Coordinates of C-alpha atoms and ligand atoms in Angstrom, one line a residue:
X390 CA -19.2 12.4 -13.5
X391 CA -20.9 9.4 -15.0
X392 CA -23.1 7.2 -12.7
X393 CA -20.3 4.7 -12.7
X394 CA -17.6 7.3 -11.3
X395 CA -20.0 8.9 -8.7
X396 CA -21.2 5.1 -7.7
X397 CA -17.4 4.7 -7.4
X398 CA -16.6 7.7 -5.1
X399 CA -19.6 7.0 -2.9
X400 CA -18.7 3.0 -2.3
X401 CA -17.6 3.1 1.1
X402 CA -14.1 1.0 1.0
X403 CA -11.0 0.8 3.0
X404 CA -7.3 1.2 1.0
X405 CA -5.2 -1.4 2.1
X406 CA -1.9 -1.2 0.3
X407 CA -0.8 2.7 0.0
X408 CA 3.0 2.7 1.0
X409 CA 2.5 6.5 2.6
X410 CA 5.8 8.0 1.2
X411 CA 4.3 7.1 -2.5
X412 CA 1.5 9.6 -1.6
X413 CA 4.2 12.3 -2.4
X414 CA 2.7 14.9 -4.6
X415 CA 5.3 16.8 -6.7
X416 CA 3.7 20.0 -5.1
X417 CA 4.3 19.0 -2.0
X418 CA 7.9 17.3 -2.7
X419 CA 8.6 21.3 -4.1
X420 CA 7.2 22.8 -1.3
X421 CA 9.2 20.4 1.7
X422 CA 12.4 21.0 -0.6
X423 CA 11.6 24.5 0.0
X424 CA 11.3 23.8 3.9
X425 CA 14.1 21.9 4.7
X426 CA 16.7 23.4 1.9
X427 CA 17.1 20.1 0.1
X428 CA 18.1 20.4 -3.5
X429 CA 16.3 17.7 -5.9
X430 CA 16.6 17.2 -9.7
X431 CA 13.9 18.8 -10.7
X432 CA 13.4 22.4 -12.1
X433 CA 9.5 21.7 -12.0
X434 CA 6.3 20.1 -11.2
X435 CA 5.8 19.2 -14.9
X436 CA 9.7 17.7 -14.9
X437 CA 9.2 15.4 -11.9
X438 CA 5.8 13.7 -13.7
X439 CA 7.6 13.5 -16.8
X440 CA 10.6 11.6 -14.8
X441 CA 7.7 9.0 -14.2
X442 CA 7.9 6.6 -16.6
X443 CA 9.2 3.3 -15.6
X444 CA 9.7 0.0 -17.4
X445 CA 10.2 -2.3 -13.8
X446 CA 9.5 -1.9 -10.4
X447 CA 13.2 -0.8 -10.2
X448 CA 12.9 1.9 -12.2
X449 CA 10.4 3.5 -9.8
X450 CA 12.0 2.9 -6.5
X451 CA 15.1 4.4 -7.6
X452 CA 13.0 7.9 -8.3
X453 CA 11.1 6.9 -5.0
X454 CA 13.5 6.7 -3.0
X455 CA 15.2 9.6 -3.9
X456 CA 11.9 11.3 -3.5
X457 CA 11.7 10.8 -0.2
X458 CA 14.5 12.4 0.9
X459 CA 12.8 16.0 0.8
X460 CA 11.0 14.1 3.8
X461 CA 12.9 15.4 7.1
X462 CA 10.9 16.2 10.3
X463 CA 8.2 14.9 12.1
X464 CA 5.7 18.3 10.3
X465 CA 6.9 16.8 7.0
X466 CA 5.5 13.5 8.0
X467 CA 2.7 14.9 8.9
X468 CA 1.6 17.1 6.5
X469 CA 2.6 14.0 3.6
X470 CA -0.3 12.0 5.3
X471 CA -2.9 14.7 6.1
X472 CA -2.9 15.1 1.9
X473 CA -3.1 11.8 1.4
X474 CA -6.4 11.7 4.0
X475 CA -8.2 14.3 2.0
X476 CA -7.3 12.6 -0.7
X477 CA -8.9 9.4 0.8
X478 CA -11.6 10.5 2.1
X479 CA -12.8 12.2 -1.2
X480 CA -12.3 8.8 -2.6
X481 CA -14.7 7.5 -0.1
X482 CA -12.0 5.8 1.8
X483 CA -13.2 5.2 5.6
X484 CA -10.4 3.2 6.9
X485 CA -6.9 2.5 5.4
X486 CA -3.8 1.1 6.7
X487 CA -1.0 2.8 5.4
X488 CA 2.6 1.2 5.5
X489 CA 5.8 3.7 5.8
X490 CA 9.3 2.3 5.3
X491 CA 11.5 3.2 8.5
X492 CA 14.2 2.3 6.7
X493 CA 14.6 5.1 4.3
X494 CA 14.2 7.6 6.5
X495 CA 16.5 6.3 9.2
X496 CA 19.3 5.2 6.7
X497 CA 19.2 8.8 6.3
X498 CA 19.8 10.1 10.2
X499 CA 15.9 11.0 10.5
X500 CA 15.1 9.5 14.2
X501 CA 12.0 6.7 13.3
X502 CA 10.6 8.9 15.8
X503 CA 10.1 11.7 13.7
X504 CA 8.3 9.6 11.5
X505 CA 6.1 8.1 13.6
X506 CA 4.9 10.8 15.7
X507 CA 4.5 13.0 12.2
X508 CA 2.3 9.6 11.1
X509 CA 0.3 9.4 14.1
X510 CA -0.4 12.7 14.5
X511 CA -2.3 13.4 11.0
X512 CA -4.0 9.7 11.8
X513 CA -5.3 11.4 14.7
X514 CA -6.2 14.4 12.7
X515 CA -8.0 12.7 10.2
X516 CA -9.9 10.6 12.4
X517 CA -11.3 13.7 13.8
X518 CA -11.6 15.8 10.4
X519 CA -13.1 13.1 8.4
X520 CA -13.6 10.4 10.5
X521 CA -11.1 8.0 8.6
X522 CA -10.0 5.5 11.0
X523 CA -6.6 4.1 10.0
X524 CA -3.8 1.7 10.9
X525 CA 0.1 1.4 10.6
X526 CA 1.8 -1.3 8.6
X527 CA 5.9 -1.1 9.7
X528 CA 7.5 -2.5 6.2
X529 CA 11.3 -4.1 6.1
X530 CA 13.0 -3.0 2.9
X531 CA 13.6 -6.7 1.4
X532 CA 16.7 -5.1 -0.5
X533 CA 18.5 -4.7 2.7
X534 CA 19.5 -7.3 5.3
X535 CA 17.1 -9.3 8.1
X536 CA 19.5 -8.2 10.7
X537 CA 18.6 -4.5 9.5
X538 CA 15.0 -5.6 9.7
X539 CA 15.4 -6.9 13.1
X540 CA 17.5 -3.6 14.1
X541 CA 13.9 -1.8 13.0
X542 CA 11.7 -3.7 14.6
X543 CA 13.6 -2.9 17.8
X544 CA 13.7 0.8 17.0
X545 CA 9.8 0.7 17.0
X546 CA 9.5 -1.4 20.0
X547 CA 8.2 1.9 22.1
X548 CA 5.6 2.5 19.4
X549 CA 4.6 -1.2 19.2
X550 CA 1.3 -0.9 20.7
X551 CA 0.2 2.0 17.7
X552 CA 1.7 -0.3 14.9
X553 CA -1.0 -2.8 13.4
X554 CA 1.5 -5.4 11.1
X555 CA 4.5 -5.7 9.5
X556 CA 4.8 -5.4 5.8
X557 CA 7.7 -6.4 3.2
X558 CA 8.5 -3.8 -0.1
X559 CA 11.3 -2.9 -2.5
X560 CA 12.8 -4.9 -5.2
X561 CA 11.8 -8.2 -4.9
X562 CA 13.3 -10.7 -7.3
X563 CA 16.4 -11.8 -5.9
X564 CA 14.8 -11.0 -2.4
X565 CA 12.5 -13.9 -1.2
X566 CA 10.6 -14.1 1.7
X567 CA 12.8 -16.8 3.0
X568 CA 15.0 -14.3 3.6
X569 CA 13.4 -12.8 6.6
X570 CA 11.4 -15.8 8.2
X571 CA 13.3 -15.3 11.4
X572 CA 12.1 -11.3 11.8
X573 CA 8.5 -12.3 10.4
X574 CA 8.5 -15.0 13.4
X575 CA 9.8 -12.2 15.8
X576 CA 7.1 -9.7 14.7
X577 CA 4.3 -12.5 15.0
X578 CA 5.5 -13.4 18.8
X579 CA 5.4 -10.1 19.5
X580 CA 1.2 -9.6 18.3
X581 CA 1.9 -7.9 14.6
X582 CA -0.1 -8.8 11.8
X583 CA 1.6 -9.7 8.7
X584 CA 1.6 -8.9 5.0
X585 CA 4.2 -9.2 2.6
X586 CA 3.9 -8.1 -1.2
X587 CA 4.4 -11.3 -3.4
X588 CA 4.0 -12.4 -6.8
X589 CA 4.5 -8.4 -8.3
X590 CA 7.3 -9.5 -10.3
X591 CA 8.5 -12.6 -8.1
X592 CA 7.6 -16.2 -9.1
X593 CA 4.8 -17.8 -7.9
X594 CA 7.1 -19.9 -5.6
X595 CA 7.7 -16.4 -3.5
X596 CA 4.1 -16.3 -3.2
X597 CA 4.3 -19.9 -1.4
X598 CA 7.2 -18.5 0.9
X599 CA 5.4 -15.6 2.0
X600 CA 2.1 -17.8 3.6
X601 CA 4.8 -21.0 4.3
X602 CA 7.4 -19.3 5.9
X603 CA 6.3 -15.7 7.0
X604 CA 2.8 -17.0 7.9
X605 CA 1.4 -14.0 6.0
X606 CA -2.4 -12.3 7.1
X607 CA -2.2 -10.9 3.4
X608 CA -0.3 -10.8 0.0
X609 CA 0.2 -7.5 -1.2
X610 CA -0.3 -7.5 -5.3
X611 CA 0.1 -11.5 -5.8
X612 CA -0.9 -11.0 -9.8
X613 CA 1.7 -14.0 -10.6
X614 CA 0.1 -16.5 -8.2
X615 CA -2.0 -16.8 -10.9
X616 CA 0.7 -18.8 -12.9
X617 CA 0.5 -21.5 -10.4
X618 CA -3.3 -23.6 -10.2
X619 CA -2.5 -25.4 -7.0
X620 CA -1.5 -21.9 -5.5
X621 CA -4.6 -20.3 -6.7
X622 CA -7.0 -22.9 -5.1
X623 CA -5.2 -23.4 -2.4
X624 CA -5.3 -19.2 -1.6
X625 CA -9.2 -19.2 -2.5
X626 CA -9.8 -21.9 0.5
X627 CA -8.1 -20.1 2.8
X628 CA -9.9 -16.8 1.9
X629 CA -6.4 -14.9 1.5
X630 CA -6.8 -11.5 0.6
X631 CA -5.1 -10.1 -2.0
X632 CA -4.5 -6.3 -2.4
X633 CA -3.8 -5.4 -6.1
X634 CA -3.2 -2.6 -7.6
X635 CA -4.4 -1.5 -11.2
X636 CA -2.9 1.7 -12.0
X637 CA 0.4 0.0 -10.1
X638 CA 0.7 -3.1 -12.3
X639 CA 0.1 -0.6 -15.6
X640 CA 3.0 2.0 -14.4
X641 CA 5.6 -0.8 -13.6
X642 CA 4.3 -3.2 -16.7
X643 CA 3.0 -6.1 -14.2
X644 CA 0.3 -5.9 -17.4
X645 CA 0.6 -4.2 -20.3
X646 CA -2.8 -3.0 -20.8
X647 CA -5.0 -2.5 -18.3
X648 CA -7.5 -4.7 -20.8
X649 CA -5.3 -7.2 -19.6
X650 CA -5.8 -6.9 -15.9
X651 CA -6.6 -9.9 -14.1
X652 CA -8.7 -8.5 -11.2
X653 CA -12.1 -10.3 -12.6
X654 CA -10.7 -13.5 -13.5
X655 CA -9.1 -13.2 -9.6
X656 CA -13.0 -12.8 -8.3
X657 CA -14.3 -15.4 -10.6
X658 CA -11.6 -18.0 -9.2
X659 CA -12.8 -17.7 -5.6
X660 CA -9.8 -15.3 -4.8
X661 CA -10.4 -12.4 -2.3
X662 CA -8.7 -9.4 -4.1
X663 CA -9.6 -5.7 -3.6
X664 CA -8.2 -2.2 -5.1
X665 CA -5.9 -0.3 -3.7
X666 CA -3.7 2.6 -4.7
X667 CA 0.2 1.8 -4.1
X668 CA 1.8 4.8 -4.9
X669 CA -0.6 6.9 -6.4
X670 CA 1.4 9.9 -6.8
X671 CA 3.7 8.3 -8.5
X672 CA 1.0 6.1 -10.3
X673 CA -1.5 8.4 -11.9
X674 CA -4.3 7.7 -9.4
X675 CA -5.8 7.7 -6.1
X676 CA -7.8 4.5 -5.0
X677 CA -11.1 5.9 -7.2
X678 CA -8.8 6.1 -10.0
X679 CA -8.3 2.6 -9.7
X680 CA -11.9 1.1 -9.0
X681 CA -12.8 3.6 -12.4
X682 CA -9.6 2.2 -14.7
X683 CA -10.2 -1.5 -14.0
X684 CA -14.3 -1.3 -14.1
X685 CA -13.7 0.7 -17.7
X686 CA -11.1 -1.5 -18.7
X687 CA -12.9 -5.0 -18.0
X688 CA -16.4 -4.1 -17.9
X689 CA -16.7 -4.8 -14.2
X690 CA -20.6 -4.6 -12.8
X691 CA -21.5 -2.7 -9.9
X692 CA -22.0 -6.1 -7.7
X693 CA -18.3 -6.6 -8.5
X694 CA -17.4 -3.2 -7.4
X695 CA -19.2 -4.0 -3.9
X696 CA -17.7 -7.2 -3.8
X697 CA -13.8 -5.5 -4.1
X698 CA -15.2 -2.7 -1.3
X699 CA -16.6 -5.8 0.5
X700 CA -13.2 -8.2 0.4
X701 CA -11.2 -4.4 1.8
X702 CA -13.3 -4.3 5.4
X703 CA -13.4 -7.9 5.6
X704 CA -9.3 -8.4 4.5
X705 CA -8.4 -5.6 6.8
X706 CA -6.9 -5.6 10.4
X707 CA -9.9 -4.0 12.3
X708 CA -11.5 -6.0 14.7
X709 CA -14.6 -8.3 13.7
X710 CA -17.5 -5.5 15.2
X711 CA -15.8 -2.6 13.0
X712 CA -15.7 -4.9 9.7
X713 CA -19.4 -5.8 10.5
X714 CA -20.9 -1.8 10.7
X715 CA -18.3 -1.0 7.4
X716 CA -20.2 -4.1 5.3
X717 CA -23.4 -3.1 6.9
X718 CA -23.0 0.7 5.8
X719 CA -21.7 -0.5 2.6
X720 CA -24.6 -3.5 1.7
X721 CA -27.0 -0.1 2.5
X722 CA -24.8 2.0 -0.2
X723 CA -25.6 -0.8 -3.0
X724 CA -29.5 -1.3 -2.1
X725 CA -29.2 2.5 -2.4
Ligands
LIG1487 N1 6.4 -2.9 -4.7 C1 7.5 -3.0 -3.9 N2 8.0 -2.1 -3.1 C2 7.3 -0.9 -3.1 C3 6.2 -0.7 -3.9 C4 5.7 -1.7 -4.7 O1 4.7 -1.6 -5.5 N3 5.8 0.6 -3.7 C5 6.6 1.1 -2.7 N4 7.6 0.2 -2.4
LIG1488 ZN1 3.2 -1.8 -2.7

């Protein structure tokens, strides 16, 4: 490893956009096809990475989707997010907050508690094993209806006290935010944090829905916010974090090049972006991966690689004395 890639692994950070069932291995997605006798597509581990090449973020969630549906009971769930905390944790990743998508596993008759319980258990589990604290982000499928968002948000109405936020994901041109201002409202009233992934391939004018009309904490991705200058300066004063995604934005041709990648021109405009993973089995790379790509790719210094680890513990949803020790541990890391 150079001294760039083990300063990398070492930075303490926290992942803040991984959507859990886009940890999927194709090892594992074998091996829970195996379990539950679900036939899938594939006659191999090499066939399903060569199946990943996409041109839009359509492309992928079609092969995501059906991905997921190897995915049945609450051991499945749990096993999917146990790998992705060792994974994590290698990646020196000491808190993340990890959304899951209800909706694709209870469009499919799996009870949401399956899910849950399979989520919360390996949380547990990897607090104790690795002591990576983590969160839940609840996301509504935008490509579906708000009344099926609402019907979600009342299935997890038991579980509401272990769910952090509510998140937004799928295809999202054609799919504005507008479209589920009521359920956003509902979620706030009831003490969820919100986040809502805008400006991946939307306009910059989805970007403006999501903090007008959701009344976002975050903005998942937000690369095209940079088409707009009022938009940009108006997200810098109000210190919104942004969590973008490197190795994402190369996969689904948000850039073309990752020489491309705007993640220093975000810092040097005041914005408050950090790196985060997506789907990194489906992307090429854990959260390292990405820290490693974009530094290579634009030259990025060490102080900006603390300032990205820096922006995850202060743009996440832990309470103001957790963020404090995490920046404190991590300023410590950079004085080495
Ligand atoms: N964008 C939108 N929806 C998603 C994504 C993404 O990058 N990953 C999983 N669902
Ligand atoms: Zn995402």
């Amino acid at each position: 490893m150079t001294d760039l890639s083990q300063f990398i692994a070492g930075l303490p950070k926290a992942e803040l956009h991984l959507h859990i069932e886009g940890s999927l291995e194709p090892e594992l997605m074998f091996e829970l096809a195996q379990r539950n006798n679900v036939a899938i597509p594939y006659a191999s581990v090499e066939e399903v990475r060569a199946a990943y090449d996409f041109s839009n973020l359509q492309d992928f969630l079609d092969i995501y989707y059906a991905g997921a549906d190897v995915l049945r009971t609450r051991a499945d769930f749990h096993d999917l997010a146990m790998a992705y905390f060792a994974r994590a944790a290698a990646d020196g990743v000491v808190h993340a907050e990890i959304m899951f998508d209800p909706q694709t596993h209870t469009d499919r008759g799996i009870p949401f508690a399956e899910v849950i319980e399979g989520l919360l258990s390996a949380m547990a589990a990897a607090e104790a094993e690795y002591g990576l604290t983590s969160q839940l982000i609840l996301s509504f499928l935008r490509h579906l209806s708000e009344e099926a968002a609402f019907a979600t948000l009342a299935m997890a109405e038991p579980w509401l006290d272990r769910i952090t936020a509510v998140g937004l994901d799928s295809s999202e041109v054609g799919h504005p935010p507008a479209k589920f201002a009521r359920v956003f409202a509902a979620a706030r009233e009831k003490g969820l944090k919100i986040t809502a992934h805008a400006g991946e391939e939307g306009p910059p004018a989805y970007v403006h829905e999501a903090l007008d009309l959701l009344g976002v904490d975050r903005i998942d991705h937000g690369n095209r916010a940079l088409e707009d200058e009022a938009l940009v300066s108006r997200l810098a004063a109000e210190e919104m974090t942004l969590t973008v995604c490197p190795l994402s934005n190369l996969k689904l041709c948000v850039v073309n090049d990752l020489a491309d990648h705007p993640l220093d021109r975000m810092l040097a405009r005041g914005l408050k972006a950090t790196v985060n993973s997506d789907d990194p089995a489906y992307f090429g790379g854990y959260v390292a991966d990405n820290y490693r790509a974009v530094a290579q790719a634009r030259g990025l210094s060490r102080a900006d690689l603390v300032t990205l680890a820096r922006n995850s513990f202060t743009g996440s949803f832990l309470p103001a004395e957790a963020v404090a020790r995490h920046v404190e541990r991590l300023e410590a890391y950079a004085a080495g």
